[in-house]
Amino acid sequence: MKVLLIDDHPLILAALQQVIQRFGDAVEVIGVGTARAAREVLQAHADVDLVLLDLQLGDADGFEVLGEFRSAYPAVPVVVVSASDRASDVIRSIDCGAMGFVPKRASNDTLYEALHMVMSGGIYVPPMSMGGVGGSPGPGGGSVRDAAIAAPFQRPVALDALSLTPRQKEVLALLLQAKPNKLIARELNLSVETVKDHVAAVLRALNVSSRTQAVLAVSQMAQGSGLPAAWRAAPRA
């Protein structure tokens, strides 16, 4: 496994590398301190399996870098490791395509468990309340705004009690990969209108009002009770 660490603090890079090495001797870690250096690594190494990204970089905005990498390398999961633990930053990171968000104040064990979840195809976010979250919308427009100012988040029932149809479960799995309705329709051989109906049913079942909230809800339920394999978000392709 090859992991790219992006953080402009050498001590943080060293601490992250120590955690990554717990995955075994076969792990190769590349640490860089700038977005420019990270771009060069990704261009030179097509076999990077995981990226850990700090949002506060000296030469670039972390959210912009996240969106750039998710667009250019959609098969490579990105986990944000940030000094911030604001819910608005968590929401925006997930909305930009991050597969995980770990505050730097988290323990090494928490970071290890989060990375293991992501590498297994899941999504990790820290426990948090969604009610009363502030923050401005991200570059993509309304989806962050919808998630940030929606009515107070209500944790839904366990996934196995949602009573979704098999087709709705397939739609949810693709939704967790951040795929738009057109791609979901193509993969499932459905009309876009039918996919919209399934997405609406999934959001109602999860008791949320946006795709980003759905990702956060599923992630937090997974941490609470264990996410069945059939519900895991497959690596984004």
PDB file of C-alpha atoms in Angstrom:
ATOM      1  CA  MET A   1       0.000   0.000   0.000  1.00  0.00           C
ATOM      2  CA  LYS A   2       1.309   3.463  -0.918  1.00  0.00           C
ATOM      3  CA  VAL A   3       0.107   6.454   1.110  1.00  0.00           C
ATOM      4  CA  LEU A   4       0.615  10.153   0.396  1.00  0.00           C
ATOM      5  CA  LEU A   5       0.662  12.483   3.421  1.00  0.00           C
ATOM      6  CA  ILE A   6       0.193  16.220   2.795  1.00  0.00           C
ATOM      7  CA  ASP A   7       0.916  18.526   5.750  1.00  0.00           C
ATOM      8  CA  ASP A   8       3.264  21.474   6.103  1.00  0.00           C
ATOM      9  CA  HIS A   9       4.216  20.610   9.703  1.00  0.00           C
ATOM     10  CA  PRO A  10       7.098  18.074   9.886  1.00  0.00           C
ATOM     11  CA  LEU A  11       6.071  16.864  13.347  1.00  0.00           C
ATOM     12  CA  ILE A  12       2.539  16.121  12.131  1.00  0.00           C
ATOM     13  CA  LEU A  13       3.935  14.274   9.120  1.00  0.00           C
ATOM     14  CA  ALA A  14       6.097  12.161  11.429  1.00  0.00           C
ATOM     15  CA  ALA A  15       3.144  11.379  13.709  1.00  0.00           C
ATOM     16  CA  LEU A  16       0.923  10.422  10.763  1.00  0.00           C
ATOM     17  CA  GLN A  17       3.638   8.213   9.326  1.00  0.00           C
ATOM     18  CA  GLN A  18       3.917   6.387  12.634  1.00  0.00           C
ATOM     19  CA  VAL A  19       0.200   5.563  12.533  1.00  0.00           C
ATOM     20  CA  ILE A  20       0.320   4.512   8.882  1.00  0.00           C
ATOM     21  CA  GLN A  21       3.168   2.091   9.595  1.00  0.00           C
ATOM     22  CA  ARG A  22       0.792   0.135  11.817  1.00  0.00           C
ATOM     23  CA  PHE A  23      -0.748  -1.252   8.624  1.00  0.00           C
ATOM     24  CA  GLY A  24       2.381  -3.355   8.078  1.00  0.00           C
ATOM     25  CA  ASP A  25       5.894  -3.373   6.682  1.00  0.00           C
ATOM     26  CA  ALA A  26       4.600  -3.358   3.109  1.00  0.00           C
ATOM     27  CA  VAL A  27       3.283   0.196   3.482  1.00  0.00           C
ATOM     28  CA  GLU A  28       5.197   2.921   1.630  1.00  0.00           C
ATOM     29  CA  VAL A  29       4.643   6.453   2.921  1.00  0.00           C
ATOM     30  CA  ILE A  30       5.435   9.621   0.980  1.00  0.00           C
ATOM     31  CA  GLY A  31       5.250  12.857   2.970  1.00  0.00           C
ATOM     32  CA  VAL A  32       5.094  16.318   1.397  1.00  0.00           C
ATOM     33  CA  GLY A  33       4.442  19.806   2.746  1.00  0.00           C
ATOM     34  CA  THR A  34       2.827  21.583  -0.200  1.00  0.00           C
ATOM     35  CA  ALA A  35       0.024  21.105  -2.706  1.00  0.00           C
ATOM     36  CA  ARG A  36       2.530  21.529  -5.517  1.00  0.00           C
ATOM     37  CA  ALA A  37       4.677  18.675  -4.243  1.00  0.00           C
ATOM     38  CA  ALA A  38       1.566  16.522  -3.791  1.00  0.00           C
ATOM     39  CA  ARG A  39       0.564  17.100  -7.419  1.00  0.00           C
ATOM     40  CA  GLU A  40       4.025  16.014  -8.538  1.00  0.00           C
ATOM     41  CA  VAL A  41       3.844  12.842  -6.461  1.00  0.00           C
ATOM     42  CA  LEU A  42       0.430  11.877  -7.803  1.00  0.00           C
ATOM     43  CA  GLN A  43       1.566  12.490 -11.363  1.00  0.00           C
ATOM     44  CA  ALA A  44       4.676  10.353 -10.856  1.00  0.00           C
ATOM     45  CA  HIS A  45       3.049   7.570  -8.804  1.00  0.00           C
ATOM     46  CA  ALA A  46      -0.070   6.086 -10.364  1.00  0.00           C
ATOM     47  CA  ASP A  47      -0.220   3.467  -7.603  1.00  0.00           C
ATOM     48  CA  VAL A  48      -1.008   5.746  -4.646  1.00  0.00           C
ATOM     49  CA  ASP A  49      -3.719   4.001  -2.616  1.00  0.00           C
ATOM     50  CA  LEU A  50      -4.629   6.685  -0.076  1.00  0.00           C
ATOM     51  CA  VAL A  51      -4.142  10.412   0.478  1.00  0.00           C
ATOM     52  CA  LEU A  52      -4.191  12.169   3.850  1.00  0.00           C
ATOM     53  CA  LEU A  53      -4.712  15.905   3.418  1.00  0.00           C
ATOM     54  CA  ASP A  54      -4.397  18.845   5.796  1.00  0.00           C
ATOM     55  CA  LEU A  55      -6.775  21.694   4.968  1.00  0.00           C
ATOM     56  CA  GLN A  56      -4.336  24.439   6.024  1.00  0.00           C
ATOM     57  CA  LEU A  57      -1.541  24.416   3.461  1.00  0.00           C
ATOM     58  CA  GLY A  58       0.819  27.310   2.848  1.00  0.00           C
ATOM     59  CA  ASP A  59       0.487  27.326  -0.927  1.00  0.00           C
ATOM     60  CA  ALA A  60      -3.166  26.401  -1.535  1.00  0.00           C
ATOM     61  CA  ASP A  61      -6.655  26.204  -0.064  1.00  0.00           C
ATOM     62  CA  GLY A  62      -7.214  22.691   1.264  1.00  0.00           C
ATOM     63  CA  PHE A  63     -10.793  22.450   0.046  1.00  0.00           C
ATOM     64  CA  GLU A  64      -9.740  23.418  -3.469  1.00  0.00           C
ATOM     65  CA  VAL A  65      -6.970  20.814  -3.392  1.00  0.00           C
ATOM     66  CA  LEU A  66      -9.460  18.205  -2.174  1.00  0.00           C
ATOM     67  CA  GLY A  67     -11.867  18.950  -5.015  1.00  0.00           C
ATOM     68  CA  GLU A  68      -9.018  18.939  -7.528  1.00  0.00           C
ATOM     69  CA  PHE A  69      -7.695  15.555  -6.412  1.00  0.00           C
ATOM     70  CA  ARG A  70     -11.140  13.964  -6.276  1.00  0.00           C
ATOM     71  CA  SER A  71     -11.760  15.122  -9.835  1.00  0.00           C
ATOM     72  CA  ALA A  72      -8.357  14.129 -11.215  1.00  0.00           C
ATOM     73  CA  TYR A  73      -7.946  10.875  -9.244  1.00  0.00           C
ATOM     74  CA  PRO A  74     -11.474   9.631  -8.445  1.00  0.00           C
ATOM     75  CA  ALA A  75     -10.317   6.121  -7.533  1.00  0.00           C
ATOM     76  CA  VAL A  76      -7.941   7.361  -4.790  1.00  0.00           C
ATOM     77  CA  PRO A  77      -9.680   7.954  -1.440  1.00  0.00           C
ATOM     78  CA  VAL A  78      -8.779  11.183   0.357  1.00  0.00           C
ATOM     79  CA  VAL A  79      -9.014  11.545   4.139  1.00  0.00           C
ATOM     80  CA  VAL A  80      -8.889  15.036   5.622  1.00  0.00           C
ATOM     81  CA  VAL A  81      -6.780  15.321   8.786  1.00  0.00           C
ATOM     82  CA  SER A  82      -7.359  18.794  10.165  1.00  0.00           C
ATOM     83  CA  ALA A  83      -6.790  20.937  13.232  1.00  0.00           C
ATOM     84  CA  SER A  84     -10.403  22.030  12.785  1.00  0.00           C
ATOM     85  CA  ASP A  85     -13.247  19.961  14.155  1.00  0.00           C
ATOM     86  CA  ARG A  86     -16.046  22.315  13.105  1.00  0.00           C
ATOM     87  CA  ALA A  87     -19.094  20.531  11.755  1.00  0.00           C
ATOM     88  CA  SER A  88     -19.198  22.947   8.815  1.00  0.00           C
ATOM     89  CA  ASP A  89     -15.683  21.871   7.775  1.00  0.00           C
ATOM     90  CA  VAL A  90     -16.612  18.194   8.112  1.00  0.00           C
ATOM     91  CA  ILE A  91     -19.705  18.722   5.957  1.00  0.00           C
ATOM     92  CA  ARG A  92     -17.837  20.681   3.311  1.00  0.00           C
ATOM     93  CA  SER A  93     -15.054  18.085   3.163  1.00  0.00           C
ATOM     94  CA  ILE A  94     -17.485  15.232   2.627  1.00  0.00           C
ATOM     95  CA  ASP A  95     -19.387  17.327   0.099  1.00  0.00           C
ATOM     96  CA  CYS A  96     -16.114  17.892  -1.799  1.00  0.00           C
ATOM     97  CA  GLY A  97     -15.539  14.150  -1.976  1.00  0.00           C
ATOM     98  CA  ALA A  98     -13.477  13.229   1.096  1.00  0.00           C
ATOM     99  CA  MET A  99     -13.927   9.650   2.286  1.00  0.00           C
ATOM    100  CA  GLY A 100     -13.094  10.628   5.843  1.00  0.00           C
ATOM    101  CA  PHE A 101     -12.442  13.501   8.238  1.00  0.00           C
ATOM    102  CA  VAL A 102     -10.256  13.061  11.325  1.00  0.00           C
ATOM    103  CA  PRO A 103      -9.513  15.959  13.709  1.00  0.00           C
ATOM    104  CA  LYS A 104      -5.841  16.196  14.653  1.00  0.00           C
ATOM    105  CA  ARG A 105      -6.821  16.091  18.300  1.00  0.00           C
ATOM    106  CA  ALA A 106      -8.043  12.513  17.784  1.00  0.00           C
ATOM    107  CA  SER A 107      -5.994   9.680  19.226  1.00  0.00           C
ATOM    108  CA  ASN A 108      -3.691   7.522  17.128  1.00  0.00           C
ATOM    109  CA  ASP A 109      -6.090   4.625  17.656  1.00  0.00           C
ATOM    110  CA  THR A 110      -8.982   6.688  16.286  1.00  0.00           C
ATOM    111  CA  LEU A 111      -6.961   7.680  13.231  1.00  0.00           C
ATOM    112  CA  TYR A 112      -5.958   4.060  12.634  1.00  0.00           C
ATOM    113  CA  GLU A 113      -9.562   2.878  12.919  1.00  0.00           C
ATOM    114  CA  ALA A 114     -10.733   5.670  10.605  1.00  0.00           C
ATOM    115  CA  LEU A 115      -8.163   4.780   7.946  1.00  0.00           C
ATOM    116  CA  HIS A 116      -8.999   1.095   8.249  1.00  0.00           C
ATOM    117  CA  MET A 117     -12.678   1.930   7.706  1.00  0.00           C
ATOM    118  CA  VAL A 118     -11.879   4.009   4.622  1.00  0.00           C
ATOM    119  CA  MET A 119      -9.564   1.389   3.132  1.00  0.00           C
ATOM    120  CA  SER A 120     -12.343  -1.164   3.664  1.00  0.00           C
ATOM    121  CA  GLY A 121     -14.680   0.969   1.558  1.00  0.00           C
ATOM    122  CA  GLY A 122     -16.451   2.905   4.298  1.00  0.00           C
ATOM    123  CA  ILE A 123     -16.639   6.583   5.179  1.00  0.00           C
ATOM    124  CA  TYR A 124     -15.465   8.033   8.506  1.00  0.00           C
ATOM    125  CA  VAL A 125     -16.595  11.253  10.160  1.00  0.00           C
ATOM    126  CA  PRO A 126     -16.160  12.225  13.822  1.00  0.00           C
ATOM    127  CA  PRO A 127     -19.216  12.085  16.075  1.00  0.00           C
ATOM    128  CA  MET A 128     -20.962  15.452  15.958  1.00  0.00           C
ATOM    129  CA  SER A 129     -24.295  17.207  16.136  1.00  0.00           C
ATOM    130  CA  MET A 130     -25.696  18.583  12.886  1.00  0.00           C
ATOM    131  CA  GLY A 131     -28.097  21.023  14.481  1.00  0.00           C
ATOM    132  CA  GLY A 132     -27.355  24.728  14.216  1.00  0.00           C
ATOM    133  CA  VAL A 133     -24.328  24.346  11.996  1.00  0.00           C
ATOM    134  CA  GLY A 134     -23.139  27.520  10.368  1.00  0.00           C
ATOM    135  CA  GLY A 135     -20.810  28.141   7.474  1.00  0.00           C
ATOM    136  CA  SER A 136     -20.903  29.351   3.936  1.00  0.00           C
ATOM    137  CA  PRO A 137     -21.587  27.188   0.892  1.00  0.00           C
ATOM    138  CA  GLY A 138     -18.710  25.634  -0.927  1.00  0.00           C
ATOM    139  CA  PRO A 139     -17.644  26.211  -4.510  1.00  0.00           C
ATOM    140  CA  GLY A 140     -20.189  23.712  -5.775  1.00  0.00           C
ATOM    141  CA  GLY A 141     -23.161  25.740  -4.552  1.00  0.00           C
ATOM    142  CA  GLY A 142     -26.188  24.662  -2.603  1.00  0.00           C
ATOM    143  CA  SER A 143     -25.404  21.167  -1.378  1.00  0.00           C
ATOM    144  CA  VAL A 144     -23.162  22.349   1.460  1.00  0.00           C
ATOM    145  CA  ARG A 145     -25.597  25.130   2.280  1.00  0.00           C
ATOM    146  CA  ASP A 146     -28.483  22.658   2.401  1.00  0.00           C
ATOM    147  CA  ALA A 147     -26.596  20.394   4.771  1.00  0.00           C
ATOM    148  CA  ALA A 148     -25.325  23.228   6.937  1.00  0.00           C
ATOM    149  CA  ILE A 149     -28.572  25.122   7.561  1.00  0.00           C
ATOM    150  CA  ALA A 150     -31.069  22.276   7.457  1.00  0.00           C
ATOM    151  CA  ALA A 151     -33.332  21.541  10.388  1.00  0.00           C
ATOM    152  CA  PRO A 152     -31.585  19.947  13.386  1.00  0.00           C
ATOM    153  CA  PHE A 153     -30.214  16.576  12.434  1.00  0.00           C
ATOM    154  CA  GLN A 154     -32.085  13.615  13.808  1.00  0.00           C
ATOM    155  CA  ARG A 155     -30.157  10.390  13.970  1.00  0.00           C
ATOM    156  CA  PRO A 156     -32.212   7.813  12.060  1.00  0.00           C
ATOM    157  CA  VAL A 157     -32.856   4.248  13.052  1.00  0.00           C
ATOM    158  CA  ALA A 158     -30.342   1.512  12.341  1.00  0.00           C
ATOM    159  CA  LEU A 159     -29.681   0.767   8.690  1.00  0.00           C
ATOM    160  CA  ASP A 160     -31.107  -2.728   8.879  1.00  0.00           C
ATOM    161  CA  ALA A 161     -34.403  -1.257  10.128  1.00  0.00           C
ATOM    162  CA  LEU A 162     -34.872   1.239   7.298  1.00  0.00           C
ATOM    163  CA  SER A 163     -36.927  -1.175   5.189  1.00  0.00           C
ATOM    164  CA  LEU A 164     -35.410  -0.037   1.920  1.00  0.00           C
ATOM    165  CA  THR A 165     -36.031  -2.095  -1.177  1.00  0.00           C
ATOM    166  CA  PRO A 166     -33.093  -3.905  -2.795  1.00  0.00           C
ATOM    167  CA  ARG A 167     -33.068  -1.296  -5.559  1.00  0.00           C
ATOM    168  CA  GLN A 168     -33.030   1.563  -3.029  1.00  0.00           C
ATOM    169  CA  LYS A 169     -30.093  -0.085  -1.288  1.00  0.00           C
ATOM    170  CA  GLU A 170     -28.250  -0.154  -4.618  1.00  0.00           C
ATOM    171  CA  VAL A 171     -29.032   3.529  -5.127  1.00  0.00           C
ATOM    172  CA  LEU A 172     -27.798   4.351  -1.624  1.00  0.00           C
ATOM    173  CA  ALA A 173     -24.534   2.479  -2.232  1.00  0.00           C
ATOM    174  CA  LEU A 174     -23.919   4.535  -5.381  1.00  0.00           C
ATOM    175  CA  LEU A 175     -25.044   7.726  -3.678  1.00  0.00           C
ATOM    176  CA  LEU A 176     -22.366   7.115  -1.031  1.00  0.00           C
ATOM    177  CA  GLN A 177     -19.837   7.070  -3.876  1.00  0.00           C
ATOM    178  CA  ALA A 178     -20.937  10.635  -4.723  1.00  0.00           C
ATOM    179  CA  LYS A 179     -22.223   9.561  -8.124  1.00  0.00           C
ATOM    180  CA  PRO A 180     -24.763  11.897  -9.753  1.00  0.00           C
ATOM    181  CA  ASN A 181     -28.208  10.687 -10.752  1.00  0.00           C
ATOM    182  CA  LYS A 182     -27.232  10.306 -14.410  1.00  0.00           C
ATOM    183  CA  LEU A 183     -24.408   7.894 -13.576  1.00  0.00           C
ATOM    184  CA  ILE A 184     -26.576   5.984 -11.109  1.00  0.00           C
ATOM    185  CA  ALA A 185     -29.248   5.653 -13.813  1.00  0.00           C
ATOM    186  CA  ARG A 186     -26.662   4.385 -16.287  1.00  0.00           C
ATOM    187  CA  GLU A 187     -25.185   1.805 -13.899  1.00  0.00           C
ATOM    188  CA  LEU A 188     -28.575   0.487 -12.808  1.00  0.00           C
ATOM    189  CA  ASN A 189     -30.194   0.781 -16.241  1.00  0.00           C
ATOM    190  CA  LEU A 190     -32.918   3.069 -14.906  1.00  0.00           C
ATOM    191  CA  SER A 191     -34.363   6.384 -16.015  1.00  0.00           C
ATOM    192  CA  VAL A 192     -33.098   9.513 -14.291  1.00  0.00           C
ATOM    193  CA  GLU A 193     -36.605  10.216 -13.012  1.00  0.00           C
ATOM    194  CA  THR A 194     -36.791   6.770 -11.420  1.00  0.00           C
ATOM    195  CA  VAL A 195     -33.427   7.341  -9.758  1.00  0.00           C
ATOM    196  CA  LYS A 196     -34.672  10.675  -8.392  1.00  0.00           C
ATOM    197  CA  ASP A 197     -37.640   8.869  -6.855  1.00  0.00           C
ATOM    198  CA  HIS A 198     -35.353   6.277  -5.252  1.00  0.00           C
ATOM    199  CA  VAL A 199     -32.998   8.957  -3.910  1.00  0.00           C
ATOM    200  CA  ALA A 200     -35.951  10.828  -2.398  1.00  0.00           C
ATOM    201  CA  ALA A 201     -37.137   7.610  -0.737  1.00  0.00           C
ATOM    202  CA  VAL A 202     -33.658   6.948   0.680  1.00  0.00           C
ATOM    203  CA  LEU A 203     -33.406  10.475   2.110  1.00  0.00           C
ATOM    204  CA  ARG A 204     -36.836  10.119   3.723  1.00  0.00           C
ATOM    205  CA  ALA A 205     -35.852   6.771   5.229  1.00  0.00           C
ATOM    206  CA  LEU A 206     -32.664   8.283   6.660  1.00  0.00           C
ATOM    207  CA  ASN A 207     -34.619  11.317   7.914  1.00  0.00           C
ATOM    208  CA  VAL A 208     -32.274  13.749   6.127  1.00  0.00           C
ATOM    209  CA  SER A 209     -32.732  16.375   3.448  1.00  0.00           C
ATOM    210  CA  SER A 210     -29.539  16.227   1.362  1.00  0.00           C
ATOM    211  CA  ARG A 211     -27.029  13.781  -0.062  1.00  0.00           C
ATOM    212  CA  THR A 212     -24.294  15.080   2.213  1.00  0.00           C
ATOM    213  CA  GLN A 213     -26.444  14.484   5.274  1.00  0.00           C
ATOM    214  CA  ALA A 214     -27.124  10.964   4.015  1.00  0.00           C
ATOM    215  CA  VAL A 215     -23.387  10.249   3.850  1.00  0.00           C
ATOM    216  CA  LEU A 216     -22.873  11.636   7.343  1.00  0.00           C
ATOM    217  CA  ALA A 217     -25.845   9.720   8.734  1.00  0.00           C
ATOM    218  CA  VAL A 218     -24.711   6.400   7.275  1.00  0.00           C
ATOM    219  CA  SER A 219     -21.154   6.980   8.474  1.00  0.00           C
ATOM    220  CA  GLN A 220     -22.183   7.752  12.037  1.00  0.00           C
ATOM    221  CA  MET A 221     -24.559   4.793  12.151  1.00  0.00           C
ATOM    222  CA  ALA A 222     -21.756   2.587  10.867  1.00  0.00           C
ATOM    223  CA  GLN A 223     -19.546   3.701  13.742  1.00  0.00           C
ATOM    224  CA  GLY A 224     -22.330   3.129  16.236  1.00  0.00           C
ATOM    225  CA  SER A 225     -23.372  -0.371  15.319  1.00  0.00           C
ATOM    226  CA  GLY A 226     -21.167  -1.689  12.580  1.00  0.00           C
ATOM    227  CA  LEU A 227     -21.956  -1.280   8.913  1.00  0.00           C
ATOM    228  CA  PRO A 228     -23.023  -4.437   7.082  1.00  0.00           C
ATOM    229  CA  ALA A 229     -20.874  -5.201   4.052  1.00  0.00           C
ATOM    230  CA  ALA A 230     -23.808  -4.737   1.687  1.00  0.00           C
ATOM    231  CA  TRP A 231     -24.136  -1.118   2.795  1.00  0.00           C
ATOM    232  CA  ARG A 232     -20.495  -0.110   2.543  1.00  0.00           C
ATOM    233  CA  ALA A 233     -19.585   2.653   0.174  1.00  0.00           C
ATOM    234  CA  ALA A 234     -17.386   1.046  -2.453  1.00  0.00           C
ATOM    235  CA  PRO A 235     -14.248   2.950  -3.485  1.00  0.00           C
ATOM    236  CA  ARG A 236     -15.271   5.760  -5.769  1.00  0.00           C
ATOM    237  CA  ALA A 237     -14.528   5.056  -9.394  1.00  0.00           C
TER     238      ALA A 237
END
